[in-house]
Amino acid sequence: MSSGRVGTRRAALGLALTVVAATALTGCSALDSNASASGGSLEKSKIKVAILPTVDTAPLWLAQDAGYFKAEGLEVEAVMAASGQAALTKAVSGETDISISSYMPFFVAKSTGTADFQLVADATSVSPKSVAIVTVPNSPVKTVNDLAGRRIAMTAKNTASDLLAKSLMKDHGVPIDKVNWVPSPFPNTAAALAQGQVDAALLPEPFLSQAAKTAGAIPVIDVNSGATQDFPLSGYGAISKWVQANPKTLAAFQRALQKATSETNRDRSKIEPLLVKYAKMDEDTTKLLSLPSFSAKLDARRLQRVPDLMLQMGAITSKVDAASMIAPQATS
């Protein structure tokens, strides 16, 4: 074989090896990048999250529909719960991995020792006109002072609807010990108002707008005032044992939720179709909603307002340190 042919073959072989090496390095870089994004292989690629049919869950629905969970290597199944307490019960029993609720049940569980929860992500805070005490035109309640001794609907004792109403009344010097507190799930409260079963009720969105539409409900006072202005309202939690066993899975969930929450705050139009699709709201009502403030990352100082108010109102009997309940937070 001539030296020219040998040289040509050697050059071709060298070029092929260079291409293979470059391809291998490129593939390795891609794998390393993906591994870095998700923190390596997740402990669980499929999780269940207990949710409520409220506006609070909108960022989770967006993360689901936009593929943000999928991009993190995570498949999320939403499991509907009737209330925040029911959502927590699903996490305790192992039916779900993570649950959303108003913050009160998490702190009650911590205070009483009934369950060891960690808070894994923020969800919403009170914003102007997003939560209010309402009544109907034929009710004897016309002002905050008229709430004394009346029948007021709340979802359950020591829930957000209970404590926020009591705090508002206390701010205005209205006695709460004579009030007849009537348990009523949010979806049933508009009918209870219309039928005269209760004189007033504390309602968040979307039930606030729905009650205005179906029962002619009118606001008595906006919750976004006094001691409850910008008050932390809801968040996601998981049993501590689950958090410790699934740090990569939790971080993936947090990153996807943070991305969706950021988009939710920038563009309201992303939320409205989700409320029609998942919360079964009509399109006209979604355009009238006063949305809560959305957040994903937990702030200990801000969150401490919740157990402090609960202690003040007698919902818990000893001080709870909110910071001690916050799980590690992923960086976007």
Short mmCIF file of C-alpha atoms in Angstrom, two decimals:
data_model
loop_
_atom_site.label_atom_id
_atom_site.label_comp_id
_atom_site.label_asym_id
_atom_site.label_seq_id
_atom_site.Cartn_x
_atom_site.Cartn_y
_atom_site.Cartn_z
CA MET A 1 0.00 0.00 0.00
CA SER A 2 1.39 3.42 -0.90
CA SER A 3 2.37 5.90 1.79
CA GLY A 4 -0.17 8.38 0.32
CA ARG A 5 -3.08 5.99 0.89
CA VAL A 6 -1.88 5.16 4.40
CA GLY A 7 -1.70 8.86 5.23
CA THR A 8 -5.19 9.46 3.85
CA ARG A 9 -6.67 6.59 5.87
CA ARG A 10 -4.92 7.74 9.05
CA ALA A 11 -6.25 11.26 8.56
CA ALA A 12 -9.79 9.95 8.03
CA LEU A 13 -9.55 7.73 11.11
CA GLY A 14 -8.27 10.65 13.15
CA LEU A 15 -11.17 12.83 11.98
CA ALA A 16 -13.69 10.09 12.84
CA LEU A 17 -12.25 9.67 16.33
CA THR A 18 -12.37 13.43 16.83
CA VAL A 19 -16.05 13.50 15.82
CA VAL A 20 -16.86 10.57 18.11
CA ALA A 21 -15.03 12.19 21.00
CA ALA A 22 -16.78 15.50 20.41
CA THR A 23 -20.16 13.78 20.23
CA ALA A 24 -19.44 11.86 23.43
CA LEU A 25 -18.40 15.03 25.21
CA THR A 26 -21.48 16.88 23.95
CA GLY A 27 -23.74 14.05 25.12
CA CYS A 28 -22.03 13.97 28.47
CA SER A 29 -22.49 17.73 28.87
CA ALA A 30 -26.20 17.42 28.09
CA LEU A 31 -26.62 14.65 30.60
CA ASP A 32 -24.71 16.61 33.21
CA SER A 33 -26.89 19.66 32.52
CA ASN A 34 -30.11 17.68 32.94
CA ALA A 35 -28.79 16.01 36.07
CA SER A 36 -27.89 19.40 37.49
CA ALA A 37 -31.35 20.83 36.73
CA SER A 38 -33.15 18.09 38.59
CA GLY A 39 -30.50 17.43 41.19
CA GLY A 40 -29.83 13.98 39.73
CA SER A 41 -32.38 11.18 39.63
CA LEU A 42 -35.42 11.91 41.77
CA GLU A 43 -36.34 9.70 44.72
CA LYS A 44 -39.91 9.67 43.37
CA SER A 45 -40.83 10.59 39.80
CA LYS A 46 -44.56 10.46 40.55
CA ILE A 47 -46.18 12.28 43.47
CA LYS A 48 -49.72 13.08 44.61
CA VAL A 49 -50.73 16.52 45.85
CA ALA A 50 -53.97 17.16 47.76
CA ILE A 51 -55.55 20.35 46.43
CA LEU A 52 -58.64 22.50 46.95
CA PRO A 53 -60.94 23.93 44.24
CA THR A 54 -59.78 27.48 44.98
CA VAL A 55 -57.79 30.21 43.26
CA ASP A 56 -54.82 29.36 45.52
CA THR A 57 -54.04 26.30 43.38
CA ALA A 58 -53.74 28.22 40.08
CA PRO A 59 -49.89 28.14 39.91
CA LEU A 60 -49.92 24.36 40.40
CA TRP A 61 -52.39 23.96 37.53
CA LEU A 62 -50.20 26.20 35.39
CA ALA A 63 -47.07 24.18 36.25
CA GLN A 64 -48.98 21.08 35.23
CA ASP A 65 -50.40 22.35 31.95
CA ALA A 66 -47.26 24.22 30.88
CA GLY A 67 -45.07 21.15 31.42
CA TYR A 68 -42.91 22.64 34.19
CA PHE A 69 -43.25 19.56 36.39
CA LYS A 70 -42.47 17.33 33.43
CA ALA A 71 -39.36 19.36 32.64
CA GLU A 72 -38.15 18.56 36.17
CA GLY A 73 -38.71 14.84 35.60
CA LEU A 74 -41.79 14.91 37.81
CA GLU A 75 -45.33 13.65 37.29
CA VAL A 76 -47.87 15.27 39.61
CA GLU A 77 -51.33 13.86 40.26
CA ALA A 78 -53.77 16.30 41.88
CA VAL A 79 -56.14 14.77 44.45
CA MET A 80 -59.15 16.89 45.36
CA ALA A 81 -59.85 17.49 49.06
CA ALA A 82 -62.98 18.96 50.61
CA SER A 83 -61.10 21.25 53.01
CA GLY A 84 -57.63 22.14 54.19
CA GLN A 85 -57.96 19.79 57.15
CA ALA A 86 -59.03 16.99 54.81
CA ALA A 87 -55.99 17.74 52.65
CA LEU A 88 -53.69 17.39 55.67
CA THR A 89 -55.36 14.13 56.63
CA LYS A 90 -54.53 12.73 53.19
CA ALA A 91 -50.84 13.54 53.74
CA VAL A 92 -50.83 12.01 57.23
CA SER A 93 -52.41 8.79 55.94
CA GLY A 94 -49.94 8.57 53.04
CA GLU A 95 -52.63 9.00 50.39
CA THR A 96 -50.78 12.08 49.13
CA ASP A 97 -47.21 13.31 49.38
CA ILE A 98 -47.92 17.05 49.61
CA SER A 99 -51.03 19.03 50.58
CA ILE A 100 -52.20 22.62 50.21
CA SER A 101 -54.23 24.25 52.97
CA SER A 102 -54.72 27.50 54.75
CA TYR A 103 -51.83 27.78 57.20
CA MET A 104 -53.91 27.37 60.36
CA PRO A 105 -54.29 23.56 60.33
CA PHE A 106 -50.53 23.12 59.87
CA PHE A 107 -49.83 25.17 62.99
CA VAL A 108 -52.58 23.47 64.98
CA ALA A 109 -51.02 20.09 64.12
CA LYS A 110 -47.60 21.36 65.23
CA SER A 111 -48.93 22.89 68.45
CA THR A 112 -50.89 19.80 69.49
CA GLY A 113 -48.32 17.28 68.29
CA THR A 114 -50.89 15.44 66.19
CA ALA A 115 -48.69 15.51 63.06
CA ASP A 116 -45.16 16.59 62.20
CA PHE A 117 -45.54 18.80 59.12
CA GLN A 118 -42.99 20.90 57.32
CA LEU A 119 -44.04 23.77 55.08
CA VAL A 120 -42.57 23.25 51.62
CA ALA A 121 -43.91 26.19 49.56
CA ASP A 122 -45.94 29.35 49.94
CA ALA A 123 -49.17 29.83 48.00
CA THR A 124 -51.21 32.97 48.69
CA SER A 125 -51.67 36.01 50.90
CA VAL A 126 -54.65 38.29 51.38
CA SER A 127 -54.86 41.12 48.85
CA PRO A 128 -57.42 43.93 48.48
CA LYS A 129 -60.95 42.54 47.98
CA SER A 130 -59.77 38.93 47.67
CA VAL A 131 -61.31 37.91 51.03
CA ALA A 132 -64.22 39.64 52.75
CA ILE A 133 -67.00 39.28 55.27
CA VAL A 134 -70.20 39.47 53.23
CA THR A 135 -73.93 39.60 53.79
CA VAL A 136 -77.06 39.88 51.63
CA PRO A 137 -79.38 42.89 51.27
CA ASN A 138 -82.18 41.47 53.46
CA SER A 139 -79.82 40.50 56.30
CA PRO A 140 -79.88 42.47 59.59
CA VAL A 141 -76.11 42.90 59.18
CA LYS A 142 -75.22 46.21 57.53
CA THR A 143 -71.91 47.09 59.19
CA VAL A 144 -69.15 45.35 61.15
CA ASN A 145 -70.79 46.40 64.42
CA ASP A 146 -73.95 44.51 63.44
CA LEU A 147 -72.05 41.19 63.53
CA ALA A 148 -72.37 40.97 67.32
CA GLY A 149 -74.65 38.09 68.29
CA ARG A 150 -75.35 37.08 64.68
CA ARG A 151 -75.00 33.81 62.77
CA ILE A 152 -71.71 33.86 60.85
CA ALA A 153 -70.68 31.09 58.48
CA MET A 154 -67.17 29.61 58.68
CA THR A 155 -65.75 26.40 57.27
CA ALA A 156 -64.64 25.00 60.64
CA LYS A 157 -63.27 26.12 63.99
CA ASN A 158 -59.70 27.48 63.92
CA THR A 159 -59.64 27.72 60.15
CA ALA A 160 -58.75 30.86 58.19
CA SER A 161 -62.42 31.85 57.83
CA ASP A 162 -62.92 31.56 61.59
CA LEU A 163 -59.77 33.36 62.75
CA LEU A 164 -59.76 36.13 60.16
CA ALA A 165 -63.39 36.99 60.95
CA LYS A 166 -62.68 37.05 64.70
CA SER A 167 -59.57 39.19 64.21
CA LEU A 168 -61.49 41.74 62.15
CA MET A 169 -64.25 41.91 64.74
CA LYS A 170 -61.71 42.34 67.54
CA ASP A 171 -60.07 45.20 65.60
CA HIS A 172 -63.45 46.96 65.58
CA GLY A 173 -64.37 46.21 69.19
CA VAL A 174 -67.11 43.74 68.28
CA PRO A 175 -67.55 40.95 70.89
CA ILE A 176 -67.08 37.47 69.45
CA ASP A 177 -68.20 35.35 72.39
CA LYS A 178 -71.90 35.77 71.64
CA VAL A 179 -71.63 35.01 67.91
CA ASN A 180 -73.28 31.84 66.61
CA TRP A 181 -70.57 30.38 64.39
CA VAL A 182 -72.17 28.15 61.76
CA PRO A 183 -70.00 25.53 60.00
CA SER A 184 -70.48 25.78 56.24
CA PRO A 185 -68.24 24.60 53.37
CA PHE A 186 -67.40 27.46 51.01
CA PRO A 187 -69.36 25.99 48.06
CA ASN A 188 -72.55 25.89 50.20
CA THR A 189 -72.28 29.30 51.83
CA ALA A 190 -73.88 31.43 49.10
CA ALA A 191 -77.03 29.31 49.33
CA ALA A 192 -77.00 29.55 53.14
CA LEU A 193 -76.87 33.35 52.85
CA ALA A 194 -79.63 33.48 50.24
CA GLN A 195 -81.90 31.22 52.30
CA GLY A 196 -81.37 33.17 55.52
CA GLN A 197 -79.62 30.32 57.32
CA VAL A 198 -76.76 32.67 58.24
CA ASP A 199 -76.55 36.46 58.55
CA ALA A 200 -73.00 36.86 57.24
CA ALA A 201 -70.00 34.85 56.10
CA LEU A 202 -66.30 35.18 55.46
CA LEU A 203 -65.52 34.15 51.88
CA PRO A 204 -62.36 34.08 49.74
CA GLU A 205 -62.26 34.12 45.97
CA PRO A 206 -63.68 32.52 43.86
CA PHE A 207 -66.56 31.96 46.29
CA LEU A 208 -66.75 35.69 46.94
CA SER A 209 -67.56 36.53 43.31
CA GLN A 210 -69.79 33.50 42.94
CA ALA A 211 -71.84 34.53 46.01
CA ALA A 212 -72.21 38.04 44.61
CA LYS A 213 -73.52 36.59 41.38
CA THR A 214 -75.84 33.88 42.75
CA ALA A 215 -76.99 35.36 46.07
CA GLY A 216 -76.46 39.09 45.63
CA ALA A 217 -73.82 39.04 48.39
CA ILE A 218 -72.35 42.40 49.30
CA PRO A 219 -69.19 43.13 51.34
CA VAL A 220 -69.40 44.23 54.96
CA ILE A 221 -65.63 44.62 55.36
CA ASP A 222 -62.52 43.72 53.40
CA VAL A 223 -60.20 41.32 55.25
CA ASN A 224 -57.21 43.19 53.81
CA SER A 225 -57.25 45.70 56.67
CA GLY A 226 -55.98 46.07 60.22
CA ALA A 227 -54.15 43.11 61.70
CA THR A 228 -54.99 40.91 58.70
CA GLN A 229 -53.70 43.17 55.93
CA ASP A 230 -51.47 41.20 53.52
CA PHE A 231 -51.97 38.23 55.83
CA PRO A 232 -50.37 34.89 54.78
CA LEU A 233 -53.27 32.69 53.75
CA SER A 234 -52.25 29.32 52.33
CA GLY A 235 -49.28 27.10 51.56
CA TYR A 236 -48.08 23.59 50.80
CA GLY A 237 -46.89 21.15 53.44
CA ALA A 238 -45.62 17.59 53.77
CA ILE A 239 -44.85 15.21 56.60
CA SER A 240 -41.28 15.75 57.84
CA LYS A 241 -40.36 12.12 57.19
CA TRP A 242 -41.34 12.52 53.54
CA VAL A 243 -39.36 15.76 53.21
CA GLN A 244 -36.23 14.11 54.62
CA ALA A 245 -36.58 11.06 52.37
CA ASN A 246 -37.24 12.99 49.14
CA PRO A 247 -35.06 16.14 48.98
CA LYS A 248 -34.50 16.01 45.20
CA THR A 249 -38.17 15.35 44.47
CA LEU A 250 -39.18 18.22 46.73
CA ALA A 251 -36.69 20.60 45.08
CA ALA A 252 -38.04 19.67 41.64
CA PHE A 253 -41.58 20.39 42.81
CA GLN A 254 -40.52 23.72 44.30
CA ARG A 255 -38.65 24.86 41.16
CA ALA A 256 -41.60 24.10 38.88
CA LEU A 257 -44.02 25.83 41.25
CA GLN A 258 -41.75 28.88 41.56
CA LYS A 259 -41.60 29.24 37.77
CA ALA A 260 -45.37 28.95 37.43
CA THR A 261 -45.98 31.40 40.29
CA SER A 262 -43.72 33.97 38.67
CA GLU A 263 -45.70 33.70 35.43
CA THR A 264 -48.99 33.84 37.32
CA ASN A 265 -48.04 37.17 38.87
CA ARG A 266 -46.90 38.63 35.55
CA ASP A 267 -49.86 37.57 33.41
CA ARG A 268 -53.39 37.25 34.78
CA SER A 269 -54.61 35.86 31.45
CA LYS A 270 -52.74 32.63 32.22
CA ILE A 271 -54.91 32.04 35.29
CA GLU A 272 -58.42 32.61 33.98
CA PRO A 273 -58.59 29.57 31.61
CA LEU A 274 -57.25 27.36 34.41
CA LEU A 275 -60.05 28.42 36.75
CA VAL A 276 -62.61 27.57 34.08
CA LYS A 277 -60.95 24.21 33.41
CA TYR A 278 -60.17 23.06 36.95
CA ALA A 279 -62.29 25.09 39.38
CA LYS A 280 -65.30 24.81 37.04
CA MET A 281 -65.91 28.54 37.12
CA ASP A 282 -67.73 30.34 34.34
CA GLU A 283 -65.60 32.59 32.16
CA ASP A 284 -67.40 35.82 33.11
CA THR A 285 -66.77 35.27 36.83
CA THR A 286 -63.05 34.66 36.31
CA LYS A 287 -62.70 38.14 34.81
CA LEU A 288 -64.28 39.73 37.90
CA LEU A 289 -62.11 37.99 40.50
CA SER A 290 -59.95 39.95 42.89
CA LEU A 291 -56.95 37.65 42.94
CA PRO A 292 -54.91 36.97 46.09
CA SER A 293 -51.18 37.67 46.14
CA PHE A 294 -49.29 34.62 44.89
CA SER A 295 -45.91 33.52 46.22
CA ALA A 296 -43.88 30.31 46.20
CA LYS A 297 -40.91 30.88 48.50
CA LEU A 298 -41.55 30.96 52.23
CA ASP A 299 -40.46 33.87 54.41
CA ALA A 300 -40.20 33.00 58.10
CA ARG A 301 -40.72 36.52 59.42
CA ARG A 302 -43.87 37.08 57.38
CA LEU A 303 -45.21 33.60 58.12
CA GLN A 304 -44.75 34.09 61.88
CA ARG A 305 -47.80 36.37 61.77
CA VAL A 306 -50.03 33.30 61.45
CA PRO A 307 -49.17 31.37 64.65
CA ASP A 308 -48.90 34.68 66.52
CA LEU A 309 -52.48 35.57 65.58
CA MET A 310 -53.62 32.04 66.39
CA LEU A 311 -52.06 32.29 69.85
CA GLN A 312 -53.66 35.68 70.40
CA MET A 313 -57.10 34.34 69.37
CA GLY A 314 -56.79 31.14 71.42
CA ALA A 315 -56.56 28.74 68.47
CA ILE A 316 -53.28 27.38 69.88
CA THR A 317 -52.11 27.48 73.49
CA SER A 318 -48.34 27.87 73.09
CA LYS A 319 -46.06 29.82 70.77
CA VAL A 320 -44.98 28.09 67.56
CA ASP A 321 -41.80 29.06 65.73
CA ALA A 322 -42.69 29.24 62.02
CA ALA A 323 -39.03 29.16 60.94
CA SER A 324 -38.57 25.71 62.48
CA MET A 325 -41.31 24.33 60.23
CA ILE A 326 -39.95 25.59 56.91
CA ALA A 327 -38.37 22.90 54.71
CA PRO A 328 -35.26 23.67 52.60
CA GLN A 329 -36.20 25.94 49.69
CA ALA A 330 -34.95 25.25 46.17
CA THR A 331 -33.34 28.01 44.14
CA SER A 332 -34.84 28.63 40.72
#
